[in-house]
Amino acid sequence: MRHETPFDDDKLHEECGVFGVFGHPDAAALTALGLHALQHRGQEAAGIVSQDGKQFMSERRLGLVGDNFSREDVIRRLAGERAIGHTRYSTTGDTILRNVQPLFADLAEGGFAVAHNGNLTNAQALRHELVKRGSIFQSTSDTETIVHLIATSGFGRLTDRMIHALKQVEGAYSLVALTPDAMIGVRDPLGVRPLSLGKLENAWILASETCALDIIGADFVRDLDPGEMVVIRETGVETLRPFPAQSHRFCIFEYVYFARPDSYMEGSSVYEARKRIGMELARESHADADIVIPVPDSGTPAAIGYASEAGIPFELGIIRNHYVGRTFIEPTDNIRHLGVKLKHNANRALLEGKRVILVDDSIVRGTTSVKIVNMVREAGATEVHMRIASPPTTHSCFYGVDTPERSKLLASRMSVADMAKHIGVDSLAFISIDGLYRAMREPGRNSQQPQYCDACFTGDYPTTLTDHEDEATGNQLSLLTESV
Ligand code: AMP
């Protein structure tokens, strides 16, 4: 087994979902259900920490939520009316249990558990300083940096120490934390990752996405504002806005791919947004064809929008096997290839002799597109026109969406024309960045002050990238870094 040190150069990019319940007798069971609804945000590991007014209990497991948190004895061990949970995916070869969240620490004020969605961009720099000053890290996760900053902060109350710690970090974070008397939710000042507040009877709920409120029948109360911290106690909810105001930069890729289509984000239905992206795409890049088919499931809402706008029939030309996880989540290139074959099959009866418009949400490495186009041609399609419901993915994400390093992104290496040849299509078009913004009901992208974080499409990163400057520009890494 590979020896892992805190400064190993293997990167841990995380995709995550967070969830919390305060004030319900079935807090842990509800958290398990909430995490199940957030499973698409991370499939490698999951954890729940509960609190019964006296002590904290923790269960952290590798694998899916349903496989680990559906047993009664596990849930029974997680006693108490308060619980937080986390579901996680990281690209590192060996996921280690000590990285699985929620992280837990015994601080001077008592126990502190925290679950983090997002990535910090200066965690390594901070970590070097903390280690020099004597901090002993237990995990390789950037989230632990926050815990150490809180532990070593000289400020009084735990919330003040947490604020002091968060003022030192850069990057993206939506956090759900549990302290001896409170559940805390906080979003970074840019609001890159989502976090919603809900209510179930007398209990308060925090969730990455509203689909996780739906699964337990909770009411949506509101999204936390960027830079907002809510402190939920038995006495009620206190709202703090401790950070200097900044213009918001919510992740536009949540709408394109990452979030579940039945969620609402920042007041917009993800499904409706995807349909509008497809409609905009049809307006921008028409093709004469007999049918519009999606790459399921990620391309489906955009393909519906495309078909309705173009007036071309929408058909299911590719059938997806739902018993295979997301292909992208597979750890090696070989398995990823195999995964695509396992996951999709062409609907021959439909495709034979047809001119096809194939719609997908994004091209990352290009592996999926090559396989799918080949499959559609082998099934008898006479022309294949590929339409992508996002601009070319040219840059890596350092804020919590797993993207490979820049050199592996097809669009960072090739022009659209070369990509079309590589994928084997008759034509290829991506939605323009302004088209994407129009689909989000903006007049276009404001280049002086972009309304979203769109760094994966533009390279315009909204924070400094202390730990990643070389990667962002595509240069060789000079430092050993491990981003989580
Ligand atoms: P690729 O084969 O690398 O081009 O992968 C593209 C496919 O992966 C698209 O069809 C997307 O639906 C999906 N995808 C895009 N970004 C991600 C991500 N960050 N995590 C998992 N899947 C993704």
Short mmCIF file of C-alpha atoms and ligand atoms in Angstrom, two decimals:
data_model
loop_
_atom_site.label_atom_id
_atom_site.label_comp_id
_atom_site.label_asym_id
_atom_site.label_seq_id
_atom_site.Cartn_x
_atom_site.Cartn_y
_atom_site.Cartn_z
CA MET A 1 0.00 0.00 0.00
CA ARG A 2 1.17 3.45 -0.81
CA HIS A 3 2.55 5.32 2.14
CA GLU A 4 0.59 8.52 2.55
CA THR A 5 1.98 11.60 4.22
CA PRO A 6 0.14 14.84 4.81
CA PHE A 7 2.15 16.44 2.01
CA ASP A 8 1.88 13.66 -0.49
CA ASP A 9 1.58 14.97 -4.01
CA ASP A 10 -1.41 12.83 -4.83
CA LYS A 11 -4.40 15.10 -5.11
CA LEU A 12 -7.62 14.67 -3.27
CA HIS A 13 -10.32 16.60 -5.08
CA GLU A 14 -13.60 16.29 -3.30
CA GLU A 15 -17.18 16.36 -4.33
CA CYS A 16 -19.43 16.34 -1.31
CA GLY A 17 -22.84 16.69 0.20
CA VAL A 18 -23.58 17.88 3.73
CA PHE A 19 -26.67 17.51 5.89
CA GLY A 20 -27.71 18.26 9.49
CA VAL A 21 -30.68 17.88 11.84
CA PHE A 22 -31.22 19.78 15.09
CA GLY A 23 -34.06 18.83 17.42
CA HIS A 24 -35.61 15.58 16.18
CA PRO A 25 -35.74 12.22 18.01
CA ASP A 26 -34.79 10.44 14.77
CA ALA A 27 -31.93 12.79 13.92
CA ALA A 28 -29.50 10.09 12.73
CA ALA A 29 -32.09 8.22 10.64
CA LEU A 30 -33.17 11.47 8.98
CA THR A 31 -29.53 12.31 8.32
CA ALA A 32 -28.99 8.91 6.68
CA LEU A 33 -31.98 9.61 4.41
CA GLY A 34 -30.74 13.11 3.63
CA LEU A 35 -27.33 11.75 2.71
CA HIS A 36 -28.96 9.13 0.51
CA ALA A 37 -30.62 11.95 -1.46
CA LEU A 38 -27.20 13.61 -1.74
CA GLN A 39 -25.45 10.43 -2.85
CA HIS A 40 -24.81 11.89 -6.34
CA ARG A 41 -22.52 14.48 -4.71
CA GLY A 42 -20.11 11.82 -3.48
CA GLN A 43 -20.11 8.04 -3.52
CA GLU A 44 -16.91 6.93 -1.93
CA ALA A 45 -17.56 7.40 1.76
CA ALA A 46 -20.11 8.72 4.20
CA GLY A 47 -20.30 9.58 7.86
CA ILE A 48 -22.69 10.73 10.56
CA VAL A 49 -21.89 12.32 13.93
CA SER A 50 -24.71 12.66 16.45
CA GLN A 51 -24.99 14.37 19.80
CA ASP A 52 -27.38 13.50 22.64
CA GLY A 53 -26.86 16.53 24.87
CA LYS A 54 -23.98 14.85 26.70
CA GLN A 55 -21.71 13.18 24.22
CA PHE A 56 -20.90 12.84 20.54
CA MET A 57 -21.14 9.58 18.60
CA SER A 58 -19.53 8.98 15.23
CA GLU A 59 -19.83 6.40 12.44
CA ARG A 60 -17.70 6.91 9.34
CA ARG A 61 -17.64 4.35 6.57
CA LEU A 62 -16.25 3.77 3.09
CA GLY A 63 -18.96 3.10 0.52
CA LEU A 64 -22.51 4.12 -0.21
CA VAL A 65 -24.91 5.58 2.33
CA GLY A 66 -27.50 2.85 1.76
CA ASP A 67 -24.96 0.09 2.28
CA ASN A 68 -23.68 1.55 5.54
CA PHE A 69 -26.44 3.51 7.22
CA SER A 70 -29.59 1.50 6.64
CA ARG A 71 -29.02 -0.95 9.51
CA GLU A 72 -30.94 -0.32 12.70
CA ASP A 73 -28.01 -1.09 15.01
CA VAL A 74 -25.85 1.54 13.28
CA ILE A 75 -28.55 4.19 13.56
CA ARG A 76 -29.24 3.20 17.19
CA ARG A 77 -25.60 3.82 18.06
CA LEU A 78 -26.01 7.36 16.73
CA ALA A 79 -28.25 8.50 19.57
CA GLY A 80 -29.56 11.99 20.22
CA GLU A 81 -31.71 14.65 18.65
CA ARG A 82 -28.88 16.28 16.75
CA ALA A 83 -26.84 14.85 13.91
CA ILE A 84 -24.76 15.98 10.96
CA GLY A 85 -23.58 13.95 7.99
CA HIS A 86 -21.38 14.01 4.96
CA THR A 87 -21.08 12.09 1.73
CA ARG A 88 -17.79 12.22 -0.08
CA TYR A 89 -15.96 11.32 -3.23
CA SER A 90 -12.27 11.85 -3.74
CA THR A 91 -10.08 10.91 -6.66
CA THR A 92 -7.18 9.62 -4.61
CA GLY A 93 -6.20 5.97 -5.06
CA ASP A 94 -6.65 4.88 -1.50
CA THR A 95 -9.37 6.59 0.39
CA ILE A 96 -8.53 6.40 4.02
CA LEU A 97 -11.03 6.29 6.79
CA ARG A 98 -9.34 9.09 8.69
CA ASN A 99 -10.26 11.46 5.83
CA VAL A 100 -13.93 10.54 5.96
CA GLN A 101 -16.13 13.26 7.39
CA PRO A 102 -17.63 14.61 9.59
CA LEU A 103 -14.31 15.30 11.28
CA PHE A 104 -14.45 15.39 15.06
CA ALA A 105 -12.19 17.12 17.59
CA ASP A 106 -12.26 17.71 21.32
CA LEU A 107 -11.74 21.42 21.72
CA ALA A 108 -11.38 23.45 24.92
CA GLU A 109 -15.16 24.14 24.84
CA GLY A 110 -16.06 20.49 24.21
CA GLY A 111 -16.71 18.40 21.13
CA PHE A 112 -16.77 19.88 17.63
CA ALA A 113 -17.81 17.98 14.51
CA VAL A 114 -17.73 19.44 11.03
CA ALA A 115 -18.77 18.40 7.51
CA HIS A 116 -17.46 20.40 4.54
CA ASN A 117 -18.57 20.75 0.93
CA GLY A 118 -16.06 22.66 -1.18
CA ASN A 119 -12.32 22.99 -1.44
CA LEU A 120 -9.99 25.47 0.19
CA THR A 121 -7.29 26.96 -2.01
CA ASN A 122 -4.80 27.94 0.69
CA ALA A 123 -5.14 24.93 3.01
CA GLN A 124 -1.62 23.71 2.28
CA ALA A 125 -0.02 27.04 3.05
CA LEU A 126 -1.98 27.31 6.30
CA ARG A 127 -1.20 23.73 7.16
CA HIS A 128 2.54 24.25 6.78
CA GLU A 129 2.31 27.12 9.26
CA LEU A 130 0.16 25.18 11.70
CA VAL A 131 2.47 22.17 11.60
CA LYS A 132 5.46 24.42 12.21
CA ARG A 133 3.68 25.74 15.29
CA GLY A 134 3.06 22.23 16.61
CA SER A 135 -0.33 21.14 15.24
CA ILE A 136 -0.51 17.40 14.67
CA PHE A 137 -2.79 16.58 11.75
CA GLN A 138 -4.75 13.33 11.76
CA SER A 139 -5.98 13.45 8.17
CA THR A 140 -4.93 14.83 4.81
CA SER A 141 -8.16 16.78 4.45
CA ASP A 142 -8.24 20.57 4.02
CA THR A 143 -11.19 20.64 6.40
CA GLU A 144 -8.87 19.68 9.25
CA THR A 145 -7.02 22.94 8.66
CA ILE A 146 -10.20 24.74 9.70
CA VAL A 147 -10.42 22.61 12.84
CA HIS A 148 -6.81 23.45 13.81
CA LEU A 149 -7.34 27.13 13.10
CA ILE A 150 -10.34 27.06 15.44
CA ALA A 151 -8.44 25.12 18.10
CA THR A 152 -5.50 27.52 18.10
CA SER A 153 -7.54 30.72 17.80
CA GLY A 154 -7.24 32.91 20.88
CA PHE A 155 -10.78 34.28 20.57
CA GLY A 156 -13.46 33.60 23.20
CA ARG A 157 -16.64 31.77 22.17
CA LEU A 158 -16.58 28.88 19.73
CA THR A 159 -18.56 30.80 17.09
CA ASP A 160 -16.07 33.69 17.33
CA ARG A 161 -13.19 31.26 17.00
CA MET A 162 -14.83 29.66 14.00
CA ILE A 163 -15.29 33.07 12.37
CA HIS A 164 -11.68 33.95 13.12
CA ALA A 165 -10.58 30.67 11.52
CA LEU A 166 -12.76 31.10 8.43
CA LYS A 167 -11.47 34.62 7.85
CA GLN A 168 -8.06 33.05 7.20
CA VAL A 169 -9.13 30.52 4.61
CA GLU A 170 -9.58 31.03 0.86
CA GLY A 171 -11.74 28.96 -1.41
CA ALA A 172 -15.15 27.39 -1.20
CA TYR A 173 -16.92 26.04 1.82
CA SER A 174 -20.42 25.18 2.87
CA LEU A 175 -20.03 23.80 6.38
CA VAL A 176 -22.37 22.08 8.79
CA ALA A 177 -20.96 21.79 12.31
CA LEU A 178 -22.14 20.42 15.63
CA THR A 179 -20.99 21.84 18.97
CA PRO A 180 -22.11 20.87 22.50
CA ASP A 181 -25.10 23.23 22.30
CA ALA A 182 -25.58 24.19 18.65
CA MET A 183 -25.68 23.22 15.00
CA ILE A 184 -23.90 25.74 12.79
CA GLY A 185 -24.26 26.26 9.06
CA VAL A 186 -22.01 28.60 7.11
CA ARG A 187 -21.35 29.51 3.48
CA ASP A 188 -18.18 31.16 2.19
CA PRO A 189 -18.50 34.85 1.29
CA LEU A 190 -18.68 34.10 -2.45
CA GLY A 191 -21.36 31.47 -1.90
CA VAL A 192 -19.69 29.05 -4.32
CA ARG A 193 -21.37 25.93 -2.98
CA PRO A 194 -25.04 25.69 -1.97
CA LEU A 195 -26.57 25.27 1.50
CA SER A 196 -30.26 25.38 2.35
CA LEU A 197 -32.18 25.68 5.60
CA GLY A 198 -35.28 23.59 6.16
CA LYS A 199 -37.79 22.77 8.88
CA LEU A 200 -39.38 19.47 9.84
CA GLU A 201 -41.91 19.85 12.66
CA ASN A 202 -39.83 21.58 15.35
CA ALA A 203 -36.48 20.47 13.95
CA TRP A 204 -34.13 22.56 11.86
CA ILE A 205 -32.44 20.98 8.85
CA LEU A 206 -29.39 22.03 6.83
CA ALA A 207 -28.79 20.43 3.43
CA SER A 208 -26.60 20.89 0.38
CA GLU A 209 -29.62 20.53 -1.86
CA THR A 210 -33.37 20.84 -1.51
CA CYS A 211 -33.88 17.28 -2.80
CA ALA A 212 -32.51 16.19 0.60
CA LEU A 213 -35.26 18.19 2.33
CA ASP A 214 -37.88 16.55 0.10
CA ILE A 215 -36.83 13.01 0.98
CA ILE A 216 -37.68 13.54 4.67
CA GLY A 217 -40.73 15.72 3.99
CA ALA A 218 -39.09 18.86 5.39
CA ASP A 219 -40.17 22.32 4.30
CA PHE A 220 -37.69 24.52 2.50
CA VAL A 221 -37.16 27.70 4.54
CA ARG A 222 -34.47 29.49 2.53
CA ASP A 223 -30.95 29.27 1.14
CA LEU A 224 -28.25 30.58 3.42
CA ASP A 225 -26.81 33.76 1.97
CA PRO A 226 -23.20 33.80 0.85
CA GLY A 227 -21.09 34.71 3.88
CA GLU A 228 -23.92 33.90 6.29
CA MET A 229 -23.53 31.82 9.43
CA VAL A 230 -26.60 30.41 11.18
CA VAL A 231 -26.25 29.20 14.75
CA ILE A 232 -29.14 26.92 15.66
CA ARG A 233 -29.75 26.39 19.39
CA GLU A 234 -32.71 25.25 21.46
CA THR A 235 -33.53 28.93 21.89
CA GLY A 236 -33.79 29.52 18.12
CA VAL A 237 -31.77 30.49 15.08
CA GLU A 238 -29.22 33.29 15.23
CA THR A 239 -27.93 34.76 11.96
CA LEU A 240 -24.45 36.24 11.74
CA ARG A 241 -22.83 37.94 8.74
CA PRO A 242 -19.25 38.11 9.90
CA PHE A 243 -17.39 38.52 6.61
CA PRO A 244 -16.92 41.67 4.51
CA ALA A 245 -19.52 41.71 1.73
CA GLN A 246 -18.34 40.47 -1.67
CA SER A 247 -20.12 39.97 -4.95
CA HIS A 248 -21.57 36.48 -5.09
CA ARG A 249 -20.11 33.76 -7.29
CA PHE A 250 -22.34 30.70 -7.09
CA CYS A 251 -21.01 27.71 -9.05
CA ILE A 252 -22.70 27.66 -12.46
CA PHE A 253 -21.65 24.01 -12.92
CA GLU A 254 -24.15 23.03 -10.18
CA TYR A 255 -26.84 23.98 -12.72
CA VAL A 256 -25.06 22.36 -15.66
CA TYR A 257 -24.32 18.98 -14.14
CA PHE A 258 -23.60 18.61 -10.48
CA ALA A 259 -26.90 19.17 -8.65
CA ARG A 260 -29.89 16.88 -8.90
CA PRO A 261 -32.47 18.22 -11.37
CA ASP A 262 -35.24 18.10 -8.77
CA SER A 263 -33.36 20.56 -6.53
CA TYR A 264 -33.84 24.30 -6.39
CA MET A 265 -30.74 26.45 -6.10
CA GLU A 266 -30.72 30.17 -5.41
CA GLY A 267 -34.44 30.19 -6.16
CA SER A 268 -34.18 28.42 -9.54
CA SER A 269 -35.23 24.91 -10.44
CA VAL A 270 -32.17 23.02 -11.68
CA TYR A 271 -34.32 21.09 -14.15
CA GLU A 272 -35.83 24.25 -15.64
CA ALA A 273 -32.37 25.84 -15.86
CA ARG A 274 -31.06 22.80 -17.76
CA LYS A 275 -34.00 22.94 -20.16
CA ARG A 276 -33.37 26.63 -20.80
CA ILE A 277 -29.71 25.86 -21.48
CA GLY A 278 -30.84 23.33 -24.10
CA MET A 279 -33.19 25.89 -25.69
CA GLU A 280 -30.44 28.50 -25.83
CA LEU A 281 -28.11 25.91 -27.34
CA ALA A 282 -30.69 25.15 -30.05
CA ARG A 283 -30.95 28.86 -30.87
CA GLU A 284 -27.18 29.19 -31.05
CA SER A 285 -26.29 26.08 -33.02
CA HIS A 286 -29.02 24.49 -35.08
CA ALA A 287 -28.46 21.31 -37.04
CA ASP A 288 -30.76 19.63 -39.55
CA ALA A 289 -31.61 16.26 -38.07
CA ASP A 290 -34.43 13.74 -37.58
CA ILE A 291 -34.19 13.27 -33.81
CA VAL A 292 -32.68 14.81 -30.69
CA ILE A 293 -31.35 12.27 -28.22
CA PRO A 294 -29.78 12.85 -24.80
CA VAL A 295 -26.81 11.13 -23.25
CA PRO A 296 -28.76 9.95 -20.22
CA ASP A 297 -29.21 11.03 -17.55
CA SER A 298 -27.03 14.10 -17.43
CA GLY A 299 -27.96 15.37 -20.90
CA THR A 300 -31.70 14.69 -20.68
CA PRO A 301 -33.20 18.02 -19.51
CA ALA A 302 -31.01 20.01 -21.94
CA ALA A 303 -32.00 17.66 -24.79
CA ILE A 304 -35.70 18.19 -23.97
CA GLY A 305 -35.12 21.95 -24.15
CA TYR A 306 -33.14 21.63 -27.38
CA ALA A 307 -35.78 19.47 -29.06
CA SER A 308 -38.68 21.74 -28.12
CA GLU A 309 -36.87 24.86 -29.32
CA ALA A 310 -35.64 23.24 -32.55
CA GLY A 311 -38.99 21.56 -33.26
CA ILE A 312 -37.27 18.19 -33.72
CA PRO A 313 -38.64 15.07 -31.98
CA PHE A 314 -37.00 14.11 -28.67
CA GLU A 315 -36.30 10.37 -28.48
CA LEU A 316 -34.47 7.98 -26.18
CA GLY A 317 -31.74 6.74 -28.49
CA ILE A 318 -29.46 5.61 -25.72
CA ILE A 319 -30.69 3.51 -22.85
CA ARG A 320 -28.95 3.74 -19.52
CA ASN A 321 -28.41 0.91 -17.12
CA HIS A 322 -29.13 2.45 -13.73
CA TYR A 323 -27.25 -0.15 -11.75
CA VAL A 324 -23.87 1.31 -12.63
CA GLY A 325 -22.52 4.36 -10.82
CA ARG A 326 -21.44 7.52 -12.61
CA THR A 327 -18.72 6.55 -15.07
CA PHE A 328 -16.66 9.52 -14.12
CA ILE A 329 -16.42 8.28 -10.57
CA GLU A 330 -14.39 5.22 -11.58
CA PRO A 331 -10.82 5.48 -10.37
CA THR A 332 -8.78 4.38 -13.40
CA ASP A 333 -8.94 5.13 -17.10
CA ASN A 334 -9.41 1.47 -18.01
CA ILE A 335 -12.36 0.99 -15.72
CA ARG A 336 -13.83 4.26 -16.91
CA HIS A 337 -13.82 2.89 -20.46
CA LEU A 338 -15.46 -0.28 -19.28
CA GLY A 339 -17.95 1.72 -17.22
CA VAL A 340 -19.18 3.60 -20.27
CA LYS A 341 -19.94 0.33 -22.05
CA LEU A 342 -21.65 -1.06 -19.01
CA LYS A 343 -23.73 2.01 -18.53
CA HIS A 344 -25.13 2.92 -21.95
CA ASN A 345 -26.56 0.99 -24.87
CA ALA A 346 -27.82 2.24 -28.21
CA ASN A 347 -31.51 1.86 -29.05
CA ARG A 348 -30.99 0.31 -32.48
CA ALA A 349 -34.64 0.26 -33.54
CA LEU A 350 -34.72 4.03 -33.28
CA LEU A 351 -31.30 5.04 -34.59
CA GLU A 352 -31.11 3.05 -37.84
CA GLY A 353 -30.91 5.45 -40.81
CA LYS A 354 -31.43 8.61 -38.72
CA ARG A 355 -29.66 11.96 -38.57
CA VAL A 356 -29.10 12.46 -34.88
CA ILE A 357 -28.46 15.43 -32.59
CA LEU A 358 -26.77 14.08 -29.49
CA VAL A 359 -26.96 16.31 -26.39
CA ASP A 360 -24.76 16.00 -23.33
CA ASP A 361 -24.08 18.39 -20.45
CA SER A 362 -20.29 18.57 -20.73
CA ILE A 363 -17.14 17.10 -22.20
CA VAL A 364 -14.37 16.61 -19.67
CA ARG A 365 -11.78 14.09 -20.86
CA GLY A 366 -13.85 13.19 -23.90
CA THR A 367 -13.92 9.49 -23.05
CA THR A 368 -17.71 9.32 -22.77
CA SER A 369 -18.34 11.18 -26.02
CA VAL A 370 -15.98 8.99 -28.07
CA LYS A 371 -17.69 5.82 -26.85
CA ILE A 372 -21.23 7.12 -27.21
CA VAL A 373 -20.75 8.50 -30.72
CA ASN A 374 -19.20 5.24 -31.84
CA MET A 375 -22.11 3.33 -30.34
CA VAL A 376 -24.69 5.57 -32.05
CA ARG A 377 -22.95 5.19 -35.43
CA GLU A 378 -22.67 1.43 -35.05
CA ALA A 379 -26.41 1.36 -34.44
CA GLY A 380 -26.96 2.87 -37.89
CA ALA A 381 -27.18 6.63 -37.41
CA THR A 382 -26.29 8.35 -40.69
CA GLU A 383 -25.16 11.68 -39.17
CA VAL A 384 -24.21 12.58 -35.61
CA HIS A 385 -24.24 16.22 -34.51
CA MET A 386 -23.08 16.69 -30.94
CA ARG A 387 -24.34 19.63 -28.88
CA ILE A 388 -22.93 20.36 -25.43
CA ALA A 389 -24.94 22.21 -22.78
CA SER A 390 -21.90 24.00 -21.36
CA PRO A 391 -18.96 25.90 -22.81
CA PRO A 392 -15.72 23.91 -23.30
CA THR A 393 -14.28 22.80 -19.94
CA THR A 394 -10.81 24.28 -20.22
CA HIS A 395 -9.78 24.67 -16.57
CA SER A 396 -9.72 22.55 -13.42
CA CYS A 397 -12.03 23.30 -10.53
CA PHE A 398 -10.39 24.01 -7.17
CA TYR A 399 -13.66 24.63 -5.36
CA GLY A 400 -15.12 21.18 -4.84
CA VAL A 401 -16.11 19.75 -8.22
CA ASP A 402 -13.80 16.95 -9.23
CA THR A 403 -12.14 17.76 -12.54
CA PRO A 404 -8.90 16.24 -13.71
CA GLU A 405 -5.75 18.30 -14.04
CA ARG A 406 -5.79 20.78 -16.93
CA SER A 407 -3.71 18.69 -19.29
CA LYS A 408 -6.37 15.93 -19.20
CA LEU A 409 -9.21 18.25 -20.17
CA LEU A 410 -9.91 17.68 -23.86
CA ALA A 411 -10.88 21.32 -24.45
CA SER A 412 -7.64 22.60 -22.96
CA ARG A 413 -5.67 20.62 -25.56
CA MET A 414 -7.81 20.90 -28.70
CA SER A 415 -9.85 23.37 -30.70
CA VAL A 416 -13.54 22.61 -31.20
CA ALA A 417 -12.79 21.45 -34.75
CA ASP A 418 -10.10 19.05 -33.52
CA MET A 419 -12.39 17.82 -30.77
CA ALA A 420 -15.06 17.08 -33.40
CA LYS A 421 -12.55 14.97 -35.33
CA HIS A 422 -11.33 13.23 -32.19
CA ILE A 423 -14.88 12.36 -31.10
CA GLY A 424 -15.91 11.40 -34.63
CA VAL A 425 -18.94 13.64 -35.13
CA ASP A 426 -20.23 15.44 -38.22
CA SER A 427 -20.49 18.63 -36.20
CA LEU A 428 -19.79 19.71 -32.63
CA ALA A 429 -20.97 22.86 -30.86
CA PHE A 430 -20.88 24.07 -27.26
CA ILE A 431 -23.16 26.70 -25.79
CA SER A 432 -21.40 30.06 -25.55
CA ILE A 433 -20.60 31.48 -22.14
CA ASP A 434 -23.05 34.34 -22.76
CA GLY A 435 -25.66 31.83 -23.90
CA LEU A 436 -25.21 29.95 -20.64
CA TYR A 437 -25.70 33.17 -18.69
CA ARG A 438 -28.78 34.02 -20.75
CA ALA A 439 -30.20 30.62 -19.84
CA MET A 440 -29.64 31.65 -16.21
CA ARG A 441 -31.78 34.73 -16.96
CA GLU A 442 -28.85 37.12 -17.02
CA PRO A 443 -28.32 39.49 -19.93
CA GLY A 444 -24.94 37.82 -20.51
CA ARG A 445 -21.70 37.38 -18.60
CA ASN A 446 -20.55 40.57 -16.90
CA SER A 447 -16.83 40.25 -17.50
CA GLN A 448 -16.02 43.00 -14.97
CA GLN A 449 -18.00 41.25 -12.26
CA PRO A 450 -19.14 37.77 -13.30
CA GLN A 451 -22.39 36.75 -11.67
CA TYR A 452 -21.29 33.12 -11.18
CA CYS A 453 -18.13 31.14 -10.62
CA ASP A 454 -17.46 29.83 -14.12
CA ALA A 455 -13.71 29.22 -13.71
CA CYS A 456 -13.94 25.76 -15.32
CA PHE A 457 -15.04 27.47 -18.55
CA THR A 458 -13.16 30.77 -18.36
CA GLY A 459 -10.14 30.27 -16.07
CA ASP A 460 -11.41 33.31 -14.13
CA TYR A 461 -10.94 32.02 -10.58
CA PRO A 462 -12.73 34.16 -7.99
CA THR A 463 -10.13 33.62 -5.23
CA THR A 464 -6.38 33.54 -5.12
CA LEU A 465 -5.09 29.99 -5.63
CA THR A 466 -2.27 29.97 -3.11
CA ASP A 467 -1.84 26.20 -3.27
CA HIS A 468 -2.47 25.82 -6.99
CA GLU A 469 -1.00 28.62 -9.06
CA ASP A 470 1.04 26.27 -11.22
CA GLU A 471 -1.79 23.85 -11.83
CA ALA A 472 -4.19 26.62 -12.81
CA THR A 473 -1.82 27.85 -15.48
CA GLY A 474 -1.00 24.31 -16.56
CA ASN A 475 2.64 24.41 -15.46
CA GLN A 476 4.44 21.60 -13.75
CA LEU A 477 3.86 21.45 -10.01
CA SER A 478 6.81 22.76 -8.09
CA LEU A 479 5.38 22.20 -4.65
CA LEU A 480 4.07 18.99 -3.22
CA THR A 481 0.42 19.71 -2.72
CA GLU A 482 -2.61 17.81 -1.75
CA SER A 483 -5.83 19.63 -2.17
CA VAL A 484 -8.93 18.28 -0.54
P1 AMP B 1 -15.64 12.59 -19.99
O1 AMP B 1 -15.80 11.21 -20.47
O2 AMP B 1 -14.44 12.75 -19.09
O3 AMP B 1 -15.67 13.64 -21.07
O4 AMP B 1 -16.86 12.86 -19.02
C1 AMP B 1 -17.95 13.62 -19.42
C2 AMP B 1 -19.17 13.13 -18.71
O5 AMP B 1 -18.95 13.09 -17.30
C3 AMP B 1 -20.31 14.08 -18.98
O6 AMP B 1 -21.27 13.35 -19.69
C4 AMP B 1 -20.82 14.49 -17.62
O7 AMP B 1 -22.15 14.06 -17.49
C5 AMP B 1 -19.95 13.80 -16.61
N1 AMP B 1 -19.25 14.74 -15.72
C6 AMP B 1 -18.85 15.99 -15.97
N2 AMP B 1 -18.22 16.53 -14.90
C7 AMP B 1 -18.24 15.60 -13.93
C8 AMP B 1 -17.77 15.56 -12.58
N3 AMP B 1 -17.14 16.58 -12.04
N4 AMP B 1 -17.97 14.43 -11.87
C9 AMP B 1 -18.60 13.40 -12.42
N5 AMP B 1 -19.05 13.38 -13.69
C10 AMP B 1 -18.89 14.45 -14.45
#
